[in-house]
Short mmCIF file of N, CA and C in Angstrom, two decimals:
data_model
loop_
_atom_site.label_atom_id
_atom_site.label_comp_id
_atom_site.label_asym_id
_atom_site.label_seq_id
_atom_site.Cartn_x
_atom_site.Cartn_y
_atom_site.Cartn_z
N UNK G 1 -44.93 -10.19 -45.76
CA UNK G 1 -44.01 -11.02 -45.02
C UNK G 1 -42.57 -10.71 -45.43
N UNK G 2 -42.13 -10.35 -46.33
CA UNK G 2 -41.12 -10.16 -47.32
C UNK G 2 -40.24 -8.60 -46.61
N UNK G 3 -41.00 -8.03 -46.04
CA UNK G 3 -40.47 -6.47 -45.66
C UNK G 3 -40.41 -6.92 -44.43
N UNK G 4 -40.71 -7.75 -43.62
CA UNK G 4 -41.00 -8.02 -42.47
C UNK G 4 -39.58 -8.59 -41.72
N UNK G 5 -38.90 -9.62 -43.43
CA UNK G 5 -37.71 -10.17 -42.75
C UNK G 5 -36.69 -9.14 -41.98
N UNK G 6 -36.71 -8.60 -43.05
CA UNK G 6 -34.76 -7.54 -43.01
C UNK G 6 -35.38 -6.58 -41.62
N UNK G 7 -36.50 -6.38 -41.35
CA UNK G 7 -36.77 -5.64 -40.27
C UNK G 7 -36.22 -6.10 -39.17
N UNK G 8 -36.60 -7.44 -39.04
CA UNK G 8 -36.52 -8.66 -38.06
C UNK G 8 -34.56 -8.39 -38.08
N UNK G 9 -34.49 -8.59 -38.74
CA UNK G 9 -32.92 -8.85 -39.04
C UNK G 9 -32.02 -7.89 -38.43
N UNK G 10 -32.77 -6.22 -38.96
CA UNK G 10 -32.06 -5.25 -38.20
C UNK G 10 -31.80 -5.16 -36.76
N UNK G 11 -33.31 -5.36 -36.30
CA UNK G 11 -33.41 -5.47 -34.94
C UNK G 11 -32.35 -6.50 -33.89
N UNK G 12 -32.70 -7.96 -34.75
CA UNK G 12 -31.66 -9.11 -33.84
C UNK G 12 -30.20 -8.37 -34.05
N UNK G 13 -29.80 -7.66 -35.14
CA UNK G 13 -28.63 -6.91 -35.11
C UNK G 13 -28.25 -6.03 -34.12
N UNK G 14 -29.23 -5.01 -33.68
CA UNK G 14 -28.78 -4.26 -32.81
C UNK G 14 -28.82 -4.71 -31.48
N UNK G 15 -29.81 -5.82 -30.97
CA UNK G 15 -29.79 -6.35 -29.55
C UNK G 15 -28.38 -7.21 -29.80
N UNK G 16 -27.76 -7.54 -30.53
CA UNK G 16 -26.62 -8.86 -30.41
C UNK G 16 -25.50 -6.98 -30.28
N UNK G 17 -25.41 -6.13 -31.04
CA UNK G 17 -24.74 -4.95 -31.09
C UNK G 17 -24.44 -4.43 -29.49
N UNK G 18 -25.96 -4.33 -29.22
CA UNK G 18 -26.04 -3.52 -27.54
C UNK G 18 -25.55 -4.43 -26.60
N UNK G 19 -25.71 -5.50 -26.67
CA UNK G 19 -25.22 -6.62 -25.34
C UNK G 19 -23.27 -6.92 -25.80
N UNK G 20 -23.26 -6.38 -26.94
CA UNK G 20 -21.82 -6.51 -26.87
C UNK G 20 -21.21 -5.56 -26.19
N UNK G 21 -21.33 -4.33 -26.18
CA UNK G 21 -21.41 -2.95 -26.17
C UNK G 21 -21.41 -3.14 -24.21
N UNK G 22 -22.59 -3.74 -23.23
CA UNK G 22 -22.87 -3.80 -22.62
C UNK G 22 -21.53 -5.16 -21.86
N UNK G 23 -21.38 -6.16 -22.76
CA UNK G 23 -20.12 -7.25 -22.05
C UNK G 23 -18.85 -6.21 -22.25
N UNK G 24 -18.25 -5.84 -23.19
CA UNK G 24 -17.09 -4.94 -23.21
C UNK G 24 -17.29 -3.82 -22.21
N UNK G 25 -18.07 -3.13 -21.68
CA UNK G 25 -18.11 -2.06 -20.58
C UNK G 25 -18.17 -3.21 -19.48
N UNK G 26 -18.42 -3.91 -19.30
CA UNK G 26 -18.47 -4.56 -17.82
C UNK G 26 -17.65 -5.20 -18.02
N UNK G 27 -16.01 -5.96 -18.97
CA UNK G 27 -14.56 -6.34 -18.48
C UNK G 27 -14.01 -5.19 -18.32
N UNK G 28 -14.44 -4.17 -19.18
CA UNK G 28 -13.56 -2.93 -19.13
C UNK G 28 -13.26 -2.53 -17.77
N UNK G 29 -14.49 -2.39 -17.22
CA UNK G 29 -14.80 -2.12 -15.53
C UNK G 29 -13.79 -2.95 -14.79
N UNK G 30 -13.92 -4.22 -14.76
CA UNK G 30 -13.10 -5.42 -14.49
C UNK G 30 -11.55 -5.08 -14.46
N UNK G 31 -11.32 -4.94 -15.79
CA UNK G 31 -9.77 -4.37 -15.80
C UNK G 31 -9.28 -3.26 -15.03
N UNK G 32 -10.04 -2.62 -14.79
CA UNK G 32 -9.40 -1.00 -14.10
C UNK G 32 -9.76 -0.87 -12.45
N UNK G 33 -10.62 -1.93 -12.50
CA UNK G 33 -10.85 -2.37 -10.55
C UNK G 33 -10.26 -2.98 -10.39
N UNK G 34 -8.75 -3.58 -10.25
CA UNK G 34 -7.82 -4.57 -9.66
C UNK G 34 -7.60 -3.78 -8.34
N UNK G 35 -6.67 -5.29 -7.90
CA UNK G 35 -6.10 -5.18 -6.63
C UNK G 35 -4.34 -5.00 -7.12
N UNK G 36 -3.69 -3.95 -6.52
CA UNK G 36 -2.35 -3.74 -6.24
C UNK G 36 -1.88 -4.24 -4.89
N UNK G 37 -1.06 -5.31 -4.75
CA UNK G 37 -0.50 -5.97 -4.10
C UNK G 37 1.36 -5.40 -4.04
N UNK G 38 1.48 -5.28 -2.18
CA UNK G 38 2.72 -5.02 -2.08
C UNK G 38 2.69 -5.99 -1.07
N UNK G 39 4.77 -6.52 -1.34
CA UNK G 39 4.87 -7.70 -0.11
C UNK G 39 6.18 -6.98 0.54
N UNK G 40 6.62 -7.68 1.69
CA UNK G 40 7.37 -6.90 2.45
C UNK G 40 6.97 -5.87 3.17
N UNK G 41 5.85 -5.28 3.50
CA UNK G 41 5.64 -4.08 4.10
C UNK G 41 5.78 -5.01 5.84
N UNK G 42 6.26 -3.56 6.62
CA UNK G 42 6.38 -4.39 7.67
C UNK G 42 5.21 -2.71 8.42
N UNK G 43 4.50 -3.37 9.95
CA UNK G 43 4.04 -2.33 10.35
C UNK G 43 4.45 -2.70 11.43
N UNK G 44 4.91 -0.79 12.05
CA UNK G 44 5.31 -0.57 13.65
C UNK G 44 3.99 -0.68 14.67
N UNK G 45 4.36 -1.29 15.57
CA UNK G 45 3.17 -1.45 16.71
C UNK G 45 3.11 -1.34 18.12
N UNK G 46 3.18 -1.29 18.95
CA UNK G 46 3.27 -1.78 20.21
C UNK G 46 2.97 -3.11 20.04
N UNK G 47 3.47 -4.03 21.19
CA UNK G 47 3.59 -4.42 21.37
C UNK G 47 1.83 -5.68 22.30
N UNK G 48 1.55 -4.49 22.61
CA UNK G 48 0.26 -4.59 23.26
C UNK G 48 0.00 -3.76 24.26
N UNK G 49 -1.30 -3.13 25.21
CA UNK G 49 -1.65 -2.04 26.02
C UNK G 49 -0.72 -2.34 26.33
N UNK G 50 -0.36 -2.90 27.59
CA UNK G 50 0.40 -3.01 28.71
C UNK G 50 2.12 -2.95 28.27
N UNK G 51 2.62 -3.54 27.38
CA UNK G 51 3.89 -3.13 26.68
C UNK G 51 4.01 -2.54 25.54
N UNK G 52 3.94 -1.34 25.80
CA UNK G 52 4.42 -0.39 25.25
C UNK G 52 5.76 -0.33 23.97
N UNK G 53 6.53 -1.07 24.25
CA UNK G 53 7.57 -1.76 23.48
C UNK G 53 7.26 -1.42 22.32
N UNK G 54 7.79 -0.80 20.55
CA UNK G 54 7.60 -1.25 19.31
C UNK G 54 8.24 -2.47 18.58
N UNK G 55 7.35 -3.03 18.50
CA UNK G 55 7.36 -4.24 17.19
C UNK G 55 7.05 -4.17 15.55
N UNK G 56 8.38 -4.82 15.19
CA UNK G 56 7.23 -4.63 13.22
C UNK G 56 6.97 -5.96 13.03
N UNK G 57 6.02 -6.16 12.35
CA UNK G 57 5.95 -7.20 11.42
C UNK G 57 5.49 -7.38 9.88
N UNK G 58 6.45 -8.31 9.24
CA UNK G 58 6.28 -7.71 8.25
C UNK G 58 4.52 -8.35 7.51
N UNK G 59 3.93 -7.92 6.94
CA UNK G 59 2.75 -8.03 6.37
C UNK G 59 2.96 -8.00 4.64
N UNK G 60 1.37 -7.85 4.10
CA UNK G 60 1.19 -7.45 2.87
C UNK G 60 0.40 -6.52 2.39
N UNK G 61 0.46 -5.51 1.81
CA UNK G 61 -0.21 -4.09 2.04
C UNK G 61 -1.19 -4.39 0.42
N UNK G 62 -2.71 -4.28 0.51
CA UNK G 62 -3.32 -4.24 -0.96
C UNK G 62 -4.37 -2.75 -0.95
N UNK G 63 -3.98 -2.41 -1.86
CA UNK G 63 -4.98 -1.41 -2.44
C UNK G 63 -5.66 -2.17 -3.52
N UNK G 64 -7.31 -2.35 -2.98
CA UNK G 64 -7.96 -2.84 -3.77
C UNK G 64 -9.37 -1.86 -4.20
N UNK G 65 -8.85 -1.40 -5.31
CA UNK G 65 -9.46 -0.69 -6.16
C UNK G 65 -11.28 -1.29 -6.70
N UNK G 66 -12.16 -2.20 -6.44
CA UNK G 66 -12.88 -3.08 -6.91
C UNK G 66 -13.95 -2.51 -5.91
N UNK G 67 -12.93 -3.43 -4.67
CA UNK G 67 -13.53 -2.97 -3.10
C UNK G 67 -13.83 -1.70 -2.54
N UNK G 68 -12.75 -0.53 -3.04
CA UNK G 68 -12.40 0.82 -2.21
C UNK G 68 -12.14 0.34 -1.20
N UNK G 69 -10.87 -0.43 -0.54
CA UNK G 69 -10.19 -0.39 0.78
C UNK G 69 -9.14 -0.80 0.26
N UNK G 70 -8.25 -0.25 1.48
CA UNK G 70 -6.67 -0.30 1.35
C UNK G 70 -7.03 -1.39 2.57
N UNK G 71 -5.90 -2.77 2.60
CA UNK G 71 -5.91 -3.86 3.84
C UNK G 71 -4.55 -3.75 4.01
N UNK G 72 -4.17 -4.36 4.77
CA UNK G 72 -2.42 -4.35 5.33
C UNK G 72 -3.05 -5.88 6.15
N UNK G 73 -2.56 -6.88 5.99
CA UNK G 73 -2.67 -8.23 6.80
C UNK G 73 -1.27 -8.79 7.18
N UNK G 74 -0.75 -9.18 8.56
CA UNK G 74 0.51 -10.28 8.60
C UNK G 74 -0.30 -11.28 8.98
N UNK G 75 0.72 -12.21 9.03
CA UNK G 75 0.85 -13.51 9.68
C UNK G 75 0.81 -13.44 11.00
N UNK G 76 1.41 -12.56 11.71
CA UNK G 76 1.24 -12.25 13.15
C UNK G 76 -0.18 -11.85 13.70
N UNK G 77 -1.00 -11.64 12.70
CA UNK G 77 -2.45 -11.62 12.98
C UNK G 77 -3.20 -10.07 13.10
N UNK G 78 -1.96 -9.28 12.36
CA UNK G 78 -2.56 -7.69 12.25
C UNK G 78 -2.98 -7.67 11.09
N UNK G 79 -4.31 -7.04 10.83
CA UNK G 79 -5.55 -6.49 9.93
C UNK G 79 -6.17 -5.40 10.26
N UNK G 80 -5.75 -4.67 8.92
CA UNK G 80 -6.01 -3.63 9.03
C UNK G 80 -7.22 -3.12 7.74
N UNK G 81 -8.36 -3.01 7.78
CA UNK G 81 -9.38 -3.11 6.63
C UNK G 81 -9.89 -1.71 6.26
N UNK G 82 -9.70 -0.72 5.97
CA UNK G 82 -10.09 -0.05 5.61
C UNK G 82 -10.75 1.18 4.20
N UNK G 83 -11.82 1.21 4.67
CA UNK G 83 -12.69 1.91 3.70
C UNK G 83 -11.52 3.22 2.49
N UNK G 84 -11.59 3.60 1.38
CA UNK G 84 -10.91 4.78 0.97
C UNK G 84 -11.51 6.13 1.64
N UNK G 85 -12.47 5.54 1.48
CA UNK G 85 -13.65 7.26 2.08
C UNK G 85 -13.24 7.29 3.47
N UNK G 86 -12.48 6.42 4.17
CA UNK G 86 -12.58 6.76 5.78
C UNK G 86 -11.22 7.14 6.05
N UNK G 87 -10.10 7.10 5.07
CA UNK G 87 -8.76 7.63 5.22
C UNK G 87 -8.57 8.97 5.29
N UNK G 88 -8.25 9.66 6.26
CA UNK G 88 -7.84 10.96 6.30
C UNK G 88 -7.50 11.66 6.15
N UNK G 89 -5.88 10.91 6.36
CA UNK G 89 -4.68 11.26 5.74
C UNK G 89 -3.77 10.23 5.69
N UNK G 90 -2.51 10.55 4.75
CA UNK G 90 -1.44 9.60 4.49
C UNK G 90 -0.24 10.59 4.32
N UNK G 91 0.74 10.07 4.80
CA UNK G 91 2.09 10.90 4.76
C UNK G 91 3.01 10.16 4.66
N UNK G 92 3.85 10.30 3.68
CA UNK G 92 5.14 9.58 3.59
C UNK G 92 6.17 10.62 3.69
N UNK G 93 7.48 9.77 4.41
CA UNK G 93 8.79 10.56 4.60
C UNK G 93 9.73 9.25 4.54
N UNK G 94 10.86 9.80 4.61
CA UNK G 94 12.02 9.33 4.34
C UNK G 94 13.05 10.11 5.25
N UNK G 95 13.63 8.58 6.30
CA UNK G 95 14.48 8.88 7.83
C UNK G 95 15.53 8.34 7.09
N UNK G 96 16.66 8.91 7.80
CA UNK G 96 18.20 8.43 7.65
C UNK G 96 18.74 8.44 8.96
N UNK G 97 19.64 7.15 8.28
CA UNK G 97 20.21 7.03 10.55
C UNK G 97 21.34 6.29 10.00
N UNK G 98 22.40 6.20 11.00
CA UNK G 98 23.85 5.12 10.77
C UNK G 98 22.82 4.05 11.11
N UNK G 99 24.06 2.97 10.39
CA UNK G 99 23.19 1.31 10.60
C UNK G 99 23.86 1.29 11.77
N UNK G 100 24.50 1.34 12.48
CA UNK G 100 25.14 0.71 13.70
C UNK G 100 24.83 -0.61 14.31
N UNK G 101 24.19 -0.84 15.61
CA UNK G 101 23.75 -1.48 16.53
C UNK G 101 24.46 -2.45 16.79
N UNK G 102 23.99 -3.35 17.38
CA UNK G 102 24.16 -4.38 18.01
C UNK G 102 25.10 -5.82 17.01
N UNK G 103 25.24 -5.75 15.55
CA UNK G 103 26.11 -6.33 14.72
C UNK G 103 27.03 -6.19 14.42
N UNK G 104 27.17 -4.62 14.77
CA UNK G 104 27.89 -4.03 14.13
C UNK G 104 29.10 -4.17 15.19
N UNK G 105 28.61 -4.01 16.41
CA UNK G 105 29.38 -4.06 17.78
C UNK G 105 29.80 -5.51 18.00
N UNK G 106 28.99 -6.39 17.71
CA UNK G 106 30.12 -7.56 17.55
C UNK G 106 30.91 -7.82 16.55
N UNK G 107 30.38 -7.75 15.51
CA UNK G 107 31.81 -7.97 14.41
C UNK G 107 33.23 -6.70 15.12
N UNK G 108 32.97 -5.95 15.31
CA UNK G 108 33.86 -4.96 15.81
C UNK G 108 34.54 -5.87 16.66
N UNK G 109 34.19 -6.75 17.73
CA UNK G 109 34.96 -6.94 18.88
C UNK G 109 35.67 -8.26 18.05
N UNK G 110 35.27 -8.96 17.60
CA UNK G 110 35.86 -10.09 17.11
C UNK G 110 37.43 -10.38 16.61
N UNK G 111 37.76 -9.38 15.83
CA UNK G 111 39.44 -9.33 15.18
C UNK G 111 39.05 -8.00 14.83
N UNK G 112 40.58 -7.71 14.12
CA UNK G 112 40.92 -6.49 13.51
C UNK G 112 40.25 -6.14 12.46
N UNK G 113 40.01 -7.52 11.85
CA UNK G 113 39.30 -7.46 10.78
C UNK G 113 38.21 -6.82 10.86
N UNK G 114 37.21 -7.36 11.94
CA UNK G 114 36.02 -7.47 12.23
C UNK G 114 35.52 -5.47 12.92
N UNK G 115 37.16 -5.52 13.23
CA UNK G 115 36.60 -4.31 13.94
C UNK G 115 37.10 -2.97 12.78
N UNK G 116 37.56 -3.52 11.30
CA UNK G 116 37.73 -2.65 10.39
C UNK G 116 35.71 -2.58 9.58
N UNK G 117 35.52 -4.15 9.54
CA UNK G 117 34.53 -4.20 8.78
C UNK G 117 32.84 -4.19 9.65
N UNK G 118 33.20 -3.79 11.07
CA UNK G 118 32.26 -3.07 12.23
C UNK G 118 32.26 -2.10 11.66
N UNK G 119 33.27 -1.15 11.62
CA UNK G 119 33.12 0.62 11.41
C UNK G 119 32.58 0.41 10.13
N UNK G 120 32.71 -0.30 9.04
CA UNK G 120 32.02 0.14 7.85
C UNK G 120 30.58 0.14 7.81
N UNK G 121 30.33 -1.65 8.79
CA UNK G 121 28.81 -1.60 8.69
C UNK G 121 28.33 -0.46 9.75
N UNK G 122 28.83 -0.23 10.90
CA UNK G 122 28.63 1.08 11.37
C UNK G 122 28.23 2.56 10.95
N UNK G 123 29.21 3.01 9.98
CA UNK G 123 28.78 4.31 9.48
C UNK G 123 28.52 3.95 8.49
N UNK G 124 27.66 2.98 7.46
CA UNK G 124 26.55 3.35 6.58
C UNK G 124 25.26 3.54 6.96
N UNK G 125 24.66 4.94 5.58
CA UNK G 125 23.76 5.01 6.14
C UNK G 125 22.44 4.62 5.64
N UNK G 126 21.05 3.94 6.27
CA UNK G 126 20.58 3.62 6.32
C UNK G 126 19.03 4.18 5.69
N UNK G 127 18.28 4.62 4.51
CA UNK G 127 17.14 4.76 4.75
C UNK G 127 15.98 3.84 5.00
N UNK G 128 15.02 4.91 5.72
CA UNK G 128 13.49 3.61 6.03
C UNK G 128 12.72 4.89 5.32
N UNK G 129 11.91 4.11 4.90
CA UNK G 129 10.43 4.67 3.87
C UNK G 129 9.28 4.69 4.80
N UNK G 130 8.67 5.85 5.25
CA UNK G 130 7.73 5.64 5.90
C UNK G 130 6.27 6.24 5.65
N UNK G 131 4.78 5.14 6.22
CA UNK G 131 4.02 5.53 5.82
C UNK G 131 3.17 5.70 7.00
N UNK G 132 2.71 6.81 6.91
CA UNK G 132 1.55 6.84 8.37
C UNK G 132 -0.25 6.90 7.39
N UNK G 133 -0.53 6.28 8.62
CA UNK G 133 -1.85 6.10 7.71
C UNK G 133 -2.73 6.86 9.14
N UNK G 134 -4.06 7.66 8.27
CA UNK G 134 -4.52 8.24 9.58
C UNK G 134 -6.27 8.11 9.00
N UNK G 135 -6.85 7.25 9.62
CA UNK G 135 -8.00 6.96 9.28
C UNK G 135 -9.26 6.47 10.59
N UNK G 136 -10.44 6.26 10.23
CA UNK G 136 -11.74 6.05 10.89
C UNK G 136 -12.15 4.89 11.03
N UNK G 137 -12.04 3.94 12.15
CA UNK G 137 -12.69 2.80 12.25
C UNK G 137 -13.84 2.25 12.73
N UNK G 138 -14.99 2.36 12.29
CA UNK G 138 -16.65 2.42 13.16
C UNK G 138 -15.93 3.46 14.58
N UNK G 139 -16.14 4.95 13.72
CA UNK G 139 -16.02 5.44 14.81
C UNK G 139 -15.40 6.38 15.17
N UNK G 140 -14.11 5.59 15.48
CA UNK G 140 -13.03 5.81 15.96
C UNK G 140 -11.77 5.99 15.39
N UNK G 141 -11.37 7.21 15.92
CA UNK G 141 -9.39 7.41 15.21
C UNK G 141 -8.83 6.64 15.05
N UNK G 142 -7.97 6.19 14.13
CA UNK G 142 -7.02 5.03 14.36
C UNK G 142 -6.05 5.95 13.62
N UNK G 143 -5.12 5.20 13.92
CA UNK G 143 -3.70 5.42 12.99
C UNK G 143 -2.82 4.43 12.49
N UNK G 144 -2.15 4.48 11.93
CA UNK G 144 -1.30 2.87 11.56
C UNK G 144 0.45 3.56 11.12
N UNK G 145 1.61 2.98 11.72
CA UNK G 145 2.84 3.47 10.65
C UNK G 145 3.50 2.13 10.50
N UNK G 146 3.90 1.97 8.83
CA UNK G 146 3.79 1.43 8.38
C UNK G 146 5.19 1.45 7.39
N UNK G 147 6.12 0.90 7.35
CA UNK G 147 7.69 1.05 6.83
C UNK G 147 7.54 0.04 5.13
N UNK G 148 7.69 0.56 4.55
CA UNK G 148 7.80 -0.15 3.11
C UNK G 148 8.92 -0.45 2.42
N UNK G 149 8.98 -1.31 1.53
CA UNK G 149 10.78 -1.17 1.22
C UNK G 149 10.67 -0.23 0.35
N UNK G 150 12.30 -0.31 0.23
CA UNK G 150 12.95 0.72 -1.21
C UNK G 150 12.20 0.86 -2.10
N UNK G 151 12.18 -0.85 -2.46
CA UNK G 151 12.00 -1.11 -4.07
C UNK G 151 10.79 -0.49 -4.62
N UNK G 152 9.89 -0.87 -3.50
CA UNK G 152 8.10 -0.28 -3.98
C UNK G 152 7.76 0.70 -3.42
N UNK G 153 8.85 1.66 -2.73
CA UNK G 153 8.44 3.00 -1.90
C UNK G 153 7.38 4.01 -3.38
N UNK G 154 8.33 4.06 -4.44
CA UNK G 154 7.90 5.11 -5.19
C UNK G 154 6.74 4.27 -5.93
N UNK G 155 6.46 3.53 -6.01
CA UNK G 155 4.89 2.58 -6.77
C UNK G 155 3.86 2.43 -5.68
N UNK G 156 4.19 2.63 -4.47
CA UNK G 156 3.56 2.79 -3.27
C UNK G 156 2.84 4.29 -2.93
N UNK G 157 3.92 5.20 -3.32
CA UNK G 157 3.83 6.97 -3.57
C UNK G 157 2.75 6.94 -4.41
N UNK G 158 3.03 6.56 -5.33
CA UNK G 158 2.27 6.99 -6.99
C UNK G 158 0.57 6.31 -6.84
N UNK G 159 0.57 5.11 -6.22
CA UNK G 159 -0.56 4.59 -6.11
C UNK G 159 -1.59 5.21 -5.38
N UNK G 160 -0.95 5.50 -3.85
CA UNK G 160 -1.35 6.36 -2.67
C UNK G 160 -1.85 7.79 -3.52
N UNK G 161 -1.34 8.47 -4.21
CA UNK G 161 -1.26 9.77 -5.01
C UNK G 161 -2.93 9.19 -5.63
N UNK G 162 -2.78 8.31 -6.51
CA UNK G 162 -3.54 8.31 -7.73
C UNK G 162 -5.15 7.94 -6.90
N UNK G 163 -4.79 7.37 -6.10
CA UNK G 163 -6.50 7.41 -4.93
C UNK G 163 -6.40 8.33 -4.25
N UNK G 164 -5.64 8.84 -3.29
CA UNK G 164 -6.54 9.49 -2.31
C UNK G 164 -5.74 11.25 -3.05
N UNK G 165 -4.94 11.45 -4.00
CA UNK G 165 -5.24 12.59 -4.14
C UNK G 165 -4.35 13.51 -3.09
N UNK G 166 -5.29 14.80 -2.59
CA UNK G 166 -4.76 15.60 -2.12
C UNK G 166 -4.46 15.46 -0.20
N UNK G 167 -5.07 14.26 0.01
CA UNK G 167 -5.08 13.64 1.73
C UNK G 167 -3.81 12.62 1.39
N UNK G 168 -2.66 13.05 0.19
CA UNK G 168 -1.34 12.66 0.66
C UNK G 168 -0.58 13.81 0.35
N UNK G 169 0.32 13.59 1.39
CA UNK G 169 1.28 14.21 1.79
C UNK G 169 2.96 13.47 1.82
N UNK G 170 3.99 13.98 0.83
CA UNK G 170 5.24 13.81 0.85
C UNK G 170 6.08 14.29 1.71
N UNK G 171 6.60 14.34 2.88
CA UNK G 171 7.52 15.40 3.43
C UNK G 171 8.66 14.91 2.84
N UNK G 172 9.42 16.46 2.89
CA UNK G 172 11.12 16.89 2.40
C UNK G 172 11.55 17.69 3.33
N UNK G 173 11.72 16.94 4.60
CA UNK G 173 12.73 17.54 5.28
C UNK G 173 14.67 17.61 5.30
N UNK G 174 15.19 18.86 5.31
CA UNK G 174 16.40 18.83 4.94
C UNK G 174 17.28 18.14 6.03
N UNK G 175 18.67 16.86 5.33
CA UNK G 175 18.79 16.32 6.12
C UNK G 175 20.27 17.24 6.51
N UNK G 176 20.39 17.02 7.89
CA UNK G 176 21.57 17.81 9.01
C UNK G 176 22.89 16.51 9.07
N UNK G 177 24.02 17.30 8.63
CA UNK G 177 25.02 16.05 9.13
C UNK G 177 25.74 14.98 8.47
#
């Protein structure tokens, strides 16, 4: 009975050993499957078949690592759910344009003032961050473009990079002007 204990003993040792072994690999898992959450993303759309028109709205873009799908959801009621394995491709670029428009043209008309501090908001210039998404929905082609801000363009890059790899694409086109 006497040799029998410490046997006993070793054993309850290594099952309390292995199930630890076994809880630390399954938070570990836990920790490195999160969800990355971006806010502000706005996506370009039509409008609907029949109007053609583009609209953005702004949404919230998650790469959820747990799941394998990237979602994009607004409030306006666009959902976009998709699988990692069904993404195609992804391309980001970066447009430059004068801000001009329609603010700019009224402060202009208003006073002298207005029409010193028109031309300024006028000729600055403007970047948009853009993301095209080109993926499979039961099926079918889809595509999505998708404008991100500044702030999270490059944590947006890096993330996009670190999943899908070589189905992203940066363009560097040289800018004219």
């Amino acid at each position: 009975y006497d040799s029998a204990v410490p046997e006993v003993k070793r054993k309850f040792a290594m099952r309390r050993l292995v199930a630890l072994i076994c809880l630390l690999c399954f938070f570990a898992s836990g920790l490195s499957a999160q969800q990355t959450v971006f806010e502000n993303v706005k996506i370009r759309r039509h409008r609907s078949a029949d109007k053609r028109v583009l609209v953005d709205k702004f949404g919230k873009l998650t790469f959820d690592d747990a799941a394998q799908k990237l979602v994009f959801v607004s409030e306006a009621g666009d959902h976009i759910d998709v699988g990692y394995d069904d993404i195609g491709k992804i391309v980001f670029e970066v447009t430059t344009h004068m801000r001009g428009g329609a603010a700019s043209d009224v402060i202009k008309a208003a006073t002298i003032v207005g029409l010193i501090a028109g031309n300024v908001i006028g000729s600055a210039h403007v970047h948009d961050y853009w993301f095209y998404l080109d993926y499979t929905d039961h099926g079918r082609n889809e595509s999505a473009l998708i404008e991100v801000p500044k702030s999270s363009s490059a944590q947006i890059i890096d993330k996009a990079h670190s999943v899908f790899g070589s189905r992203v694409t940066v363009t560097d086109f040289p800018e004219k002007g």
